[in-house]
PDB file of C-alpha atoms in Angstrom:
ATOM      1  CA  MET A   1     -17.838   4.351 119.218  1.00 54.00           C
ATOM      2  CA  THR A   2     -17.401   7.105 121.800  1.00 56.00           C
ATOM      3  CA  ALA A   3     -14.607   8.543 123.902  1.00 60.00           C
ATOM      4  CA  ASP A   4     -15.733   6.516 126.932  1.00 75.00           C
ATOM      5  CA  ARG A   5     -15.721   3.098 125.291  1.00 86.00           C
ATOM      6  CA  PRO A   6     -13.273   1.243 123.037  1.00 93.00           C
ATOM      7  CA  ALA A   7     -14.169   0.526 119.460  1.00 96.00           C
ATOM      8  CA  ARG A   8     -16.092  -2.688 118.938  1.00 97.00           C
ATOM      9  CA  VAL A   9     -14.348  -5.069 116.502  1.00 98.00           C
ATOM     10  CA  LEU A  10     -15.795  -8.220 114.943  1.00 98.00           C
ATOM     11  CA  VAL A  11     -13.157 -10.572 113.530  1.00 98.00           C
ATOM     12  CA  THR A  12     -14.135 -13.198 110.963  1.00 97.00           C
ATOM     13  CA  ASN A  13     -12.501 -15.150 108.130  1.00 95.00           C
ATOM     14  CA  ASP A  14     -13.144 -17.831 105.524  1.00 89.00           C
ATOM     15  CA  ASP A  15     -10.498 -20.346 106.675  1.00 91.00           C
ATOM     16  CA  GLY A  16     -12.381 -21.416 109.800  1.00 92.00           C
ATOM     17  CA  VAL A  17     -12.535 -20.160 113.360  1.00 95.00           C
ATOM     18  CA  HIS A  18      -9.410 -22.036 114.494  1.00 94.00           C
ATOM     19  CA  ALA A  19      -7.152 -21.010 111.599  1.00 94.00           C
ATOM     20  CA  PRO A  20      -3.919 -19.363 112.784  1.00 95.00           C
ATOM     21  CA  GLY A  21      -4.518 -16.156 110.847  1.00 96.00           C
ATOM     22  CA  ILE A  22      -7.712 -15.188 112.645  1.00 97.00           C
ATOM     23  CA  ARG A  23      -6.055 -15.785 116.003  1.00 97.00           C
ATOM     24  CA  GLU A  24      -3.236 -13.349 115.186  1.00 97.00           C
ATOM     25  CA  LEU A  25      -5.613 -10.716 113.823  1.00 98.00           C
ATOM     26  CA  ALA A  26      -7.794 -10.906 116.935  1.00 98.00           C
ATOM     27  CA  ARG A  27      -4.713 -10.733 119.149  1.00 98.00           C
ATOM     28  CA  ALA A  28      -3.408  -7.594 117.443  1.00 98.00           C
ATOM     29  CA  ALA A  29      -6.737  -5.805 117.898  1.00 98.00           C
ATOM     30  CA  HIS A  30      -7.153  -7.027 121.486  1.00 97.00           C
ATOM     31  CA  GLU A  31      -3.658  -5.884 122.497  1.00 97.00           C
ATOM     32  CA  ARG A  32      -4.543  -2.366 121.344  1.00 96.00           C
ATOM     33  CA  GLY A  33      -7.399  -2.190 123.820  1.00 96.00           C
ATOM     34  CA  LEU A  34     -10.245  -2.711 121.364  1.00 97.00           C
ATOM     35  CA  ASP A  35     -13.418  -4.588 122.283  1.00 98.00           C
ATOM     36  CA  VAL A  36     -12.933  -7.747 120.227  1.00 98.00           C
ATOM     37  CA  VAL A  37     -15.284 -10.609 119.446  1.00 98.00           C
ATOM     38  CA  VAL A  38     -14.563 -13.422 116.990  1.00 98.00           C
ATOM     39  CA  ALA A  39     -17.255 -15.084 114.884  1.00 97.00           C
ATOM     40  CA  ALA A  40     -16.126 -17.248 111.992  1.00 95.00           C
ATOM     41  CA  PRO A  41     -17.200 -20.304 110.001  1.00 93.00           C
ATOM     42  CA  GLN A  42     -16.945 -23.578 111.894  1.00 86.00           C
ATOM     43  CA  ALA A  43     -15.234 -25.038 108.802  1.00 72.00           C
ATOM     44  CA  GLU A  44     -13.376 -23.623 105.828  1.00 66.00           C
ATOM     45  CA  ALA A  45     -15.552 -21.472 103.559  1.00 56.00           C
ATOM     46  CA  SER A  46     -13.065 -20.199 100.981  1.00 60.00           C
ATOM     47  CA  GLY A  47     -14.233 -18.894  97.626  1.00 59.00           C
ATOM     48  CA  MET A  48     -17.680 -18.010  98.975  1.00 60.00           C
ATOM     49  CA  SER A  49     -17.548 -14.370  97.832  1.00 61.00           C
ATOM     50  CA  ALA A  50     -20.522 -12.621  99.490  1.00 63.00           C
ATOM     51  CA  ALA A  51     -22.759 -15.689  99.529  1.00 64.00           C
ATOM     52  CA  LEU A  52     -25.365 -15.736 102.291  1.00 68.00           C
ATOM     53  CA  SER A  53     -25.391 -19.433 103.097  1.00 66.00           C
ATOM     54  CA  ALA A  54     -25.882 -21.250 106.368  1.00 62.00           C
ATOM     55  CA  VAL A  55     -26.691 -24.599 107.920  1.00 62.00           C
ATOM     56  CA  THR A  56     -29.886 -24.510 109.940  1.00 65.00           C
ATOM     57  CA  ASP A  57     -31.492 -26.874 112.415  1.00 65.00           C
ATOM     58  CA  ASP A  58     -35.290 -26.580 112.441  1.00 72.00           C
ATOM     59  CA  GLY A  59     -34.898 -23.092 110.977  1.00 75.00           C
ATOM     60  CA  ARG A  60     -32.293 -22.038 113.531  1.00 79.00           C
ATOM     61  CA  LEU A  61     -28.791 -20.988 112.475  1.00 84.00           C
ATOM     62  CA  VAL A  62     -26.429 -22.720 114.853  1.00 85.00           C
ATOM     63  CA  PHE A  63     -23.342 -21.213 116.495  1.00 89.00           C
ATOM     64  CA  THR A  64     -21.347 -22.411 119.473  1.00 93.00           C
ATOM     65  CA  GLY A  65     -18.919 -20.750 121.840  1.00 95.00           C
ATOM     66  CA  THR A  66     -15.274 -21.690 121.521  1.00 95.00           C
ATOM     67  CA  GLU A  67     -11.882 -20.399 122.652  1.00 94.00           C
ATOM     68  CA  LEU A  68      -8.877 -19.268 120.652  1.00 95.00           C
ATOM     69  CA  ASP A  69      -5.463 -20.359 121.901  1.00 93.00           C
ATOM     70  CA  GLY A  70      -3.860 -17.597 123.939  1.00 94.00           C
ATOM     71  CA  LEU A  71      -6.978 -15.381 123.898  1.00 96.00           C
ATOM     72  CA  PRO A  72      -9.137 -16.548 126.822  1.00 95.00           C
ATOM     73  CA  ASP A  73     -10.604 -13.050 127.258  1.00 94.00           C
ATOM     74  CA  VAL A  74     -11.857 -12.779 123.673  1.00 97.00           C
ATOM     75  CA  PRO A  75     -15.343 -14.237 123.077  1.00 97.00           C
ATOM     76  CA  ALA A  76     -15.324 -16.531 120.052  1.00 97.00           C
ATOM     77  CA  TYR A  77     -18.054 -18.342 118.139  1.00 97.00           C
ATOM     78  CA  ALA A  78     -17.969 -21.111 115.549  1.00 95.00           C
ATOM     79  CA  VAL A  79     -20.814 -20.378 113.157  1.00 94.00           C
ATOM     80  CA  ALA A  80     -22.472 -22.678 110.616  1.00 89.00           C
ATOM     81  CA  ALA A  81     -22.565 -19.922 108.013  1.00 89.00           C
ATOM     82  CA  SER A  82     -20.580 -18.173 105.306  1.00 89.00           C
ATOM     83  CA  PRO A  83     -18.346 -15.193 106.168  1.00 93.00           C
ATOM     84  CA  ALA A  84     -20.703 -12.669 104.544  1.00 92.00           C
ATOM     85  CA  TYR A  85     -23.675 -14.099 106.437  1.00 93.00           C
ATOM     86  CA  ILE A  86     -21.679 -13.723 109.649  1.00 95.00           C
ATOM     87  CA  ALA A  87     -21.075 -10.070 108.740  1.00 96.00           C
ATOM     88  CA  VAL A  88     -24.819  -9.584 108.347  1.00 95.00           C
ATOM     89  CA  LEU A  89     -25.500 -11.291 111.673  1.00 95.00           C
ATOM     90  CA  ALA A  90     -22.874  -9.151 113.395  1.00 96.00           C
ATOM     91  CA  GLY A  91     -24.545  -5.988 112.123  1.00 96.00           C
ATOM     92  CA  LEU A  92     -27.826  -7.250 113.582  1.00 95.00           C
ATOM     93  CA  GLY A  93     -26.252  -7.612 117.022  1.00 96.00           C
ATOM     94  CA  VAL A  94     -26.223 -11.416 117.128  1.00 95.00           C
ATOM     95  CA  PHE A  95     -22.736 -11.575 118.682  1.00 96.00           C
ATOM     96  CA  GLY A  96     -23.156  -8.594 120.985  1.00 95.00           C
ATOM     97  CA  PRO A  97     -23.265  -4.890 120.083  1.00 96.00           C
ATOM     98  CA  ALA A  98     -22.926  -4.204 116.370  1.00 96.00           C
ATOM     99  CA  PRO A  99     -19.257  -3.645 115.480  1.00 97.00           C
ATOM    100  CA  ASP A 100     -17.654  -0.344 114.568  1.00 97.00           C
ATOM    101  CA  VAL A 101     -15.148  -2.274 112.454  1.00 98.00           C
ATOM    102  CA  LEU A 102     -15.117  -5.718 110.873  1.00 98.00           C
ATOM    103  CA  LEU A 103     -11.752  -7.391 110.348  1.00 98.00           C
ATOM    104  CA  SER A 104     -11.686 -10.326 107.942  1.00 97.00           C
ATOM    105  CA  GLY A 105      -8.733 -12.706 107.748  1.00 93.00           C
ATOM    106  CA  ILE A 106      -5.915 -13.276 107.894  1.00 97.00           C
ATOM    107  CA  ASN A 107      -6.461 -15.322 104.751  1.00 94.00           C
ATOM    108  CA  ARG A 108      -4.054 -18.061 103.700  1.00 92.00           C
ATOM    109  CA  GLY A 109      -3.137 -16.665 100.299  1.00 91.00           C
ATOM    110  CA  ALA A 110      -3.342 -13.249  98.679  1.00 92.00           C
ATOM    111  CA  ASN A 111      -6.707 -11.792  97.707  1.00 93.00           C
ATOM    112  CA  ALA A 112      -5.658  -9.399  94.996  1.00 93.00           C
ATOM    113  CA  GLY A 113      -6.687  -8.047  91.631  1.00 91.00           C
ATOM    114  CA  HIS A 114     -10.188  -8.329  90.252  1.00 89.00           C
ATOM    115  CA  ALA A 115     -10.286 -11.890  91.597  1.00 88.00           C
ATOM    116  CA  ILE A 116     -11.337 -10.431  94.976  1.00 90.00           C
ATOM    117  CA  LEU A 117     -14.838 -10.808  93.534  1.00 88.00           C
ATOM    118  CA  HIS A 118     -14.657 -14.504  94.483  1.00 87.00           C
ATOM    119  CA  SER A 119     -13.030 -14.141  97.908  1.00 89.00           C
ATOM    120  CA  GLY A 120     -14.924 -15.054 101.044  1.00 90.00           C
ATOM    121  CA  THR A 121     -12.494 -12.895 103.029  1.00 94.00           C
ATOM    122  CA  VAL A 122     -13.185  -9.797 100.948  1.00 95.00           C
ATOM    123  CA  GLY A 123     -16.852 -10.744 100.562  1.00 94.00           C
ATOM    124  CA  ALA A 124     -17.354 -10.447 104.319  1.00 95.00           C
ATOM    125  CA  ALA A 125     -15.669  -7.032 104.361  1.00 97.00           C
ATOM    126  CA  LEU A 126     -17.725  -5.725 101.435  1.00 96.00           C
ATOM    127  CA  THR A 127     -20.928  -7.016 103.008  1.00 95.00           C
ATOM    128  CA  ALA A 128     -20.102  -5.165 106.207  1.00 96.00           C
ATOM    129  CA  GLY A 129     -19.287  -2.028 104.224  1.00 95.00           C
ATOM    130  CA  ASN A 130     -22.613  -2.268 102.428  1.00 94.00           C
ATOM    131  CA  SER A 131     -24.267  -1.987 105.860  1.00 93.00           C
ATOM    132  CA  GLY A 132     -22.217   1.076 106.794  1.00 95.00           C
ATOM    133  CA  ILE A 133     -19.626  -0.791 108.870  1.00 97.00           C
ATOM    134  CA  ARG A 134     -15.966   0.029 108.295  1.00 98.00           C
ATOM    135  CA  ALA A 135     -14.053  -3.069 107.286  1.00 98.00           C
ATOM    136  CA  LEU A 136     -10.576  -4.386 106.560  1.00 98.00           C
ATOM    137  CA  ALA A 137      -9.810  -7.622 104.716  1.00 98.00           C
ATOM    138  CA  VAL A 138      -6.325  -9.005 105.416  1.00 98.00           C
ATOM    139  CA  SER A 139      -4.467 -11.698 103.471  1.00 96.00           C
ATOM    140  CA  LEU A 140      -1.011 -13.263 103.670  1.00 96.00           C
ATOM    141  CA  ASP A 141       0.658 -13.838 100.301  1.00 94.00           C
ATOM    142  CA  VAL A 142       1.912 -17.400 100.636  1.00 89.00           C
ATOM    143  CA  LEU A 143       2.561 -17.707  96.906  1.00 78.00           C
ATOM    144  CA  THR A 144       4.937 -14.939  95.849  1.00 65.00           C
ATOM    145  CA  PRO A 145       7.906 -14.953  98.289  1.00 47.00           C
ATOM    146  CA  ALA A 146      10.910 -17.223  98.654  1.00 40.00           C
ATOM    147  CA  ALA A 147      10.622 -20.742  97.208  1.00 36.00           C
ATOM    148  CA  ALA A 148       7.126 -20.110  95.883  1.00 40.00           C
ATOM    149  CA  SER A 149       8.183 -17.285  93.624  1.00 37.00           C
ATOM    150  CA  ALA A 150       6.487 -15.978  90.524  1.00 35.00           C
ATOM    151  CA  GLY A 151       9.007 -17.898  88.440  1.00 35.00           C
ATOM    152  CA  SER A 152       8.333 -21.292  89.974  1.00 36.00           C
ATOM    153  CA  GLY A 153       5.182 -22.010  87.986  1.00 37.00           C
ATOM    154  CA  GLY A 154       2.989 -24.836  89.220  1.00 39.00           C
ATOM    155  CA  ALA A 155       5.516 -25.661  91.937  1.00 41.00           C
ATOM    156  CA  ALA A 156       4.580 -22.387  93.582  1.00 43.00           C
ATOM    157  CA  ILE A 157       1.152 -23.805  94.324  1.00 45.00           C
ATOM    158  CA  ALA A 158       2.256 -27.376  95.008  1.00 49.00           C
ATOM    159  CA  VAL A 159       4.621 -26.202  97.754  1.00 49.00           C
ATOM    160  CA  LEU A 160       1.868 -24.520  99.757  1.00 55.00           C
ATOM    161  CA  ASP A 161       0.515 -27.671 101.370  1.00 56.00           C
ATOM    162  CA  THR A 162       3.991 -28.806 102.457  1.00 53.00           C
ATOM    163  CA  VAL A 163       4.425 -25.834 104.798  1.00 67.00           C
ATOM    164  CA  ASP A 164       3.096 -25.877 108.358  1.00 75.00           C
ATOM    165  CA  ASP A 165       0.635 -22.997 108.526  1.00 83.00           C
ATOM    166  CA  GLU A 166       1.642 -22.237 112.107  1.00 85.00           C
ATOM    167  CA  SER A 167       5.120 -21.340 110.858  1.00 87.00           C
ATOM    168  CA  ARG A 168       3.907 -18.621 108.518  1.00 94.00           C
ATOM    169  CA  HIS A 169       4.329 -14.931 109.311  1.00 96.00           C
ATOM    170  CA  TRP A 170       0.787 -14.165 110.432  1.00 97.00           C
ATOM    171  CA  SER A 171       2.010 -11.622 112.961  1.00 97.00           C
ATOM    172  CA  THR A 172       3.557  -9.548 110.160  1.00 98.00           C
ATOM    173  CA  ALA A 173       0.158  -9.140 108.523  1.00 98.00           C
ATOM    174  CA  ALA A 174      -1.621  -8.640 111.849  1.00 98.00           C
ATOM    175  CA  GLU A 175       0.678  -5.826 112.921  1.00 98.00           C
ATOM    176  CA  LEU A 176       0.399  -4.058 109.575  1.00 98.00           C
ATOM    177  CA  ALA A 177      -3.379  -4.349 109.793  1.00 98.00           C
ATOM    178  CA  ALA A 178      -3.278  -2.827 113.272  1.00 98.00           C
ATOM    179  CA  THR A 179      -1.392   0.226 111.972  1.00 97.00           C
ATOM    180  CA  LEU A 180      -4.318   0.924 109.633  1.00 98.00           C
ATOM    181  CA  LEU A 181      -6.979   0.714 112.337  1.00 97.00           C
ATOM    182  CA  PRO A 182      -6.702   4.292 113.700  1.00 97.00           C
ATOM    183  CA  TRP A 183      -7.188   5.686 110.191  1.00 97.00           C
ATOM    184  CA  LEU A 184     -10.033   3.280 109.467  1.00 97.00           C
ATOM    185  CA  LEU A 185     -11.872   4.125 112.681  1.00 97.00           C
ATOM    186  CA  ASP A 186     -11.937   7.778 111.586  1.00 96.00           C
ATOM    187  CA  ALA A 187     -12.878   7.011 107.977  1.00 97.00           C
ATOM    188  CA  ASP A 188     -16.357   7.397 106.561  1.00 96.00           C
ATOM    189  CA  PRO A 189     -18.829   4.665 107.547  1.00 96.00           C
ATOM    190  CA  GLY A 190     -18.781   1.863 104.992  1.00 95.00           C
ATOM    191  CA  THR A 191     -15.104   2.345 104.064  1.00 96.00           C
ATOM    192  CA  VAL A 192     -13.524  -0.976 103.065  1.00 96.00           C
ATOM    193  CA  LEU A 193      -9.798  -1.691 102.740  1.00 97.00           C
ATOM    194  CA  ASN A 194      -8.102  -4.755 101.270  1.00 97.00           C
ATOM    195  CA  LEU A 195      -4.612  -5.486 102.624  1.00 98.00           C
ATOM    196  CA  ASN A 196      -2.184  -8.065 101.218  1.00 97.00           C
ATOM    197  CA  VAL A 197       1.084  -8.779 103.018  1.00 97.00           C
ATOM    198  CA  PRO A 198       4.115 -10.873 101.990  1.00 96.00           C
ATOM    199  CA  ASP A 199       4.745 -14.017 104.017  1.00 95.00           C
ATOM    200  CA  LEU A 200       7.970 -12.601 105.443  1.00 95.00           C
ATOM    201  CA  PRO A 201       9.349 -11.427 108.792  1.00 96.00           C
ATOM    202  CA  ALA A 202       8.277  -7.835 109.445  1.00 97.00           C
ATOM    203  CA  ASP A 203      11.797  -6.464 108.968  1.00 97.00           C
ATOM    204  CA  GLN A 204      11.978  -8.023 105.496  1.00 97.00           C
ATOM    205  CA  VAL A 205       8.807  -6.402 104.155  1.00 97.00           C
ATOM    206  CA  ALA A 206       9.893  -3.532 101.910  1.00 97.00           C
ATOM    207  CA  GLY A 207       7.090  -1.236 103.076  1.00 97.00           C
ATOM    208  CA  LEU A 208       3.382  -0.554 102.690  1.00 97.00           C
ATOM    209  CA  ARG A 209       2.015   0.933  99.464  1.00 97.00           C
ATOM    210  CA  GLN A 210      -1.406   2.069  98.342  1.00 97.00           C
ATOM    211  CA  ALA A 211      -2.309   0.071  95.248  1.00 96.00           C
ATOM    212  CA  THR A 212      -4.839  -0.312  92.498  1.00 95.00           C
ATOM    213  CA  LEU A 213      -6.377  -3.682  91.723  1.00 94.00           C
ATOM    214  CA  ALA A 214      -4.576  -5.799  89.164  1.00 91.00           C
ATOM    215  CA  PRO A 215      -6.766  -6.635  86.155  1.00 86.00           C
ATOM    216  CA  PHE A 216      -6.444 -10.338  86.975  1.00 77.00           C
ATOM    217  CA  GLY A 217      -5.950 -12.578  89.988  1.00 58.00           C
ATOM    218  CA  GLN A 218      -2.869 -14.298  91.355  1.00 61.00           C
ATOM    219  CA  VAL A 219      -4.165 -17.700  90.298  1.00 55.00           C
ATOM    220  CA  GLN A 220      -6.462 -18.892  87.551  1.00 56.00           C
ATOM    221  CA  VAL A 221      -8.654 -21.899  86.899  1.00 58.00           C
ATOM    222  CA  SER A 222      -7.703 -24.154  84.016  1.00 59.00           C
ATOM    223  CA  VAL A 223      -9.199 -27.300  82.519  1.00 70.00           C
ATOM    224  CA  ALA A 224      -7.036 -30.282  83.475  1.00 69.00           C
ATOM    225  CA  GLU A 225      -9.200 -32.992  81.938  1.00 73.00           C
ATOM    226  CA  ARG A 226     -12.473 -33.209  80.089  1.00 81.00           C
ATOM    227  CA  GLY A 227     -14.627 -36.068  78.921  1.00 76.00           C
ATOM    228  CA  GLU A 228     -18.176 -37.099  78.205  1.00 78.00           C
ATOM    229  CA  GLY A 229     -20.310 -35.373  80.803  1.00 77.00           C
ATOM    230  CA  PHE A 230     -17.487 -34.262  83.097  1.00 70.00           C
ATOM    231  CA  VAL A 231     -14.637 -31.815  83.480  1.00 73.00           C
ATOM    232  CA  ARG A 232     -11.783 -31.659  85.993  1.00 79.00           C
ATOM    233  CA  THR A 233     -10.289 -28.270  86.788  1.00 65.00           C
ATOM    234  CA  ALA A 234      -7.003 -27.181  88.324  1.00 58.00           C
ATOM    235  CA  VAL A 235      -5.737 -23.983  89.916  1.00 56.00           C
ATOM    236  CA  GLU A 236      -2.558 -22.521  88.452  1.00 53.00           C
ATOM    237  CA  GLU A 237      -0.473 -19.463  89.074  1.00 58.00           C
ATOM    238  CA  ASN A 238      -1.346 -16.659  86.663  1.00 54.00           C
ATOM    239  CA  ALA A 239       1.685 -16.059  84.469  1.00 55.00           C
ATOM    240  CA  VAL A 240       0.510 -12.660  83.194  1.00 57.00           C
ATOM    241  CA  ARG A 241       3.064  -9.934  83.875  1.00 64.00           C
ATOM    242  CA  ALA A 242       2.151  -7.716  86.841  1.00 76.00           C
ATOM    243  CA  VAL A 243       0.963  -4.194  86.036  1.00 87.00           C
ATOM    244  CA  PRO A 244       3.041  -1.526  87.855  1.00 91.00           C
ATOM    245  CA  GLY A 245       1.238   0.140  90.754  1.00 94.00           C
ATOM    246  CA  THR A 246      -1.184  -2.737  91.290  1.00 94.00           C
ATOM    247  CA  ASP A 247      -1.458  -4.906  94.365  1.00 94.00           C
ATOM    248  CA  LEU A 248       0.152  -7.915  92.653  1.00 93.00           C
ATOM    249  CA  ALA A 249       3.047  -5.814  91.375  1.00 93.00           C
ATOM    250  CA  TRP A 250       3.804  -4.447  94.840  1.00 95.00           C
ATOM    251  CA  LEU A 251       3.629  -7.949  96.334  1.00 94.00           C
ATOM    252  CA  ALA A 252       6.038  -9.255  93.712  1.00 92.00           C
ATOM    253  CA  ASP A 253       8.489  -6.529  94.776  1.00 94.00           C
ATOM    254  CA  GLY A 254       8.250  -7.461  98.458  1.00 95.00           C
ATOM    255  CA  TYR A 255       5.836  -4.720  99.570  1.00 96.00           C
ATOM    256  CA  ALA A 256       2.539  -4.992 101.384  1.00 97.00           C
ATOM    257  CA  ALA A 257      -0.306  -3.463  99.386  1.00 97.00           C
ATOM    258  CA  VAL A 258      -3.533  -1.844 100.541  1.00 98.00           C
ATOM    259  CA  THR A 259      -6.446  -0.869  98.323  1.00 97.00           C
ATOM    260  CA  ALA A 260      -9.690   0.936  99.089  1.00 97.00           C
ATOM    261  CA  VAL A 261     -12.479  -1.129  97.503  1.00 96.00           C
ATOM    262  CA  ARG A 262     -16.248  -0.963  97.263  1.00 89.00           C
ATOM    263  CA  ALA A 263     -19.160  -3.262  96.654  1.00 81.00           C
ATOM    264  CA  LEU A 264     -20.670  -3.540  93.204  1.00 75.00           C
ATOM    265  CA  GLY A 265     -22.866  -0.663  92.057  1.00 78.00           C
ATOM    266  CA  HIS A 266     -24.645   0.559  88.962  1.00 80.00           C
ATOM    267  CA  LEU A 267     -22.965   2.485  86.126  1.00 81.00           C
ATOM    268  CA  PRO A 268     -24.835   5.783  85.732  1.00 85.00           C
ATOM    269  CA  GLU A 269     -22.847   6.776  82.618  1.00 88.00           C
ATOM    270  CA  VAL A 270     -24.120   3.811  80.594  1.00 88.00           C
ATOM    271  CA  GLU A 271     -27.120   4.663  78.397  1.00 85.00           C
ATOM    272  CA  LEU A 272     -29.118   1.622  77.309  1.00 85.00           C
ATOM    273  CA  PRO A 273     -31.405   1.559  74.224  1.00 89.00           C
ATOM    274  CA  ILE A 274     -34.633   1.426  76.198  1.00 87.00           C
ATOM    275  CA  ASP A 275     -37.766   3.399  75.329  1.00 77.00           C
ATOM    276  CA  ARG A 276     -38.881   5.792  78.034  1.00 65.00           C
TER     277      ARG A 276
END
């Protein structure tokens, strides 16, 4: 990134290359004059965390050119790989010059609390950060607002699939993400941010707050049925009360929340009983 060239931005996600969220995120970056390329899974890859998985043909990882609606000038690739693997490939220059910034999202559903460990959206951002690339993961909270409120229990999740994804407020999240880009471009290499935005019109979002991670996720896995040699699981809204100052607490109050996060590392303060 120099004064004579725009910042290079790689946009990926875990919902698939033609999901509406990635289109809005790419548009927001492109409209600000950044050099944008999109590379995302050819099919949904949610819950992949930072897995490095891919489909190969005779040892070759396959990707094909595609086009995003309304963005004919933005190169886009459908890749037979997980989001984190795409982040690795981007850093190696597979989709053109290595990016200055990786944008991941916009995810359908919040990625908040310690449950970000399992998120393909955040996993791609953390993988990029681990290679020294600045990154921003962006998610739209389709669970907390309006009809799908924290008090609606299981109905909050059941209602999600009845809503046309194209009608959600992706542009709200995209524009908030864009406001963070100037700061991120000047941040230390490897800086990673995680942004969660209410699924509301921009003028109804209460504001943007820096947050800590909640000690739990927005949803949890439960056992719905078990028998001899099998188990069936279900995903339910987590009913634990939000901790003030955390990402989930701010979302519940109608704010967007951003958190600086980092990849896993060792704990130097822990002394183990090992002979030296």
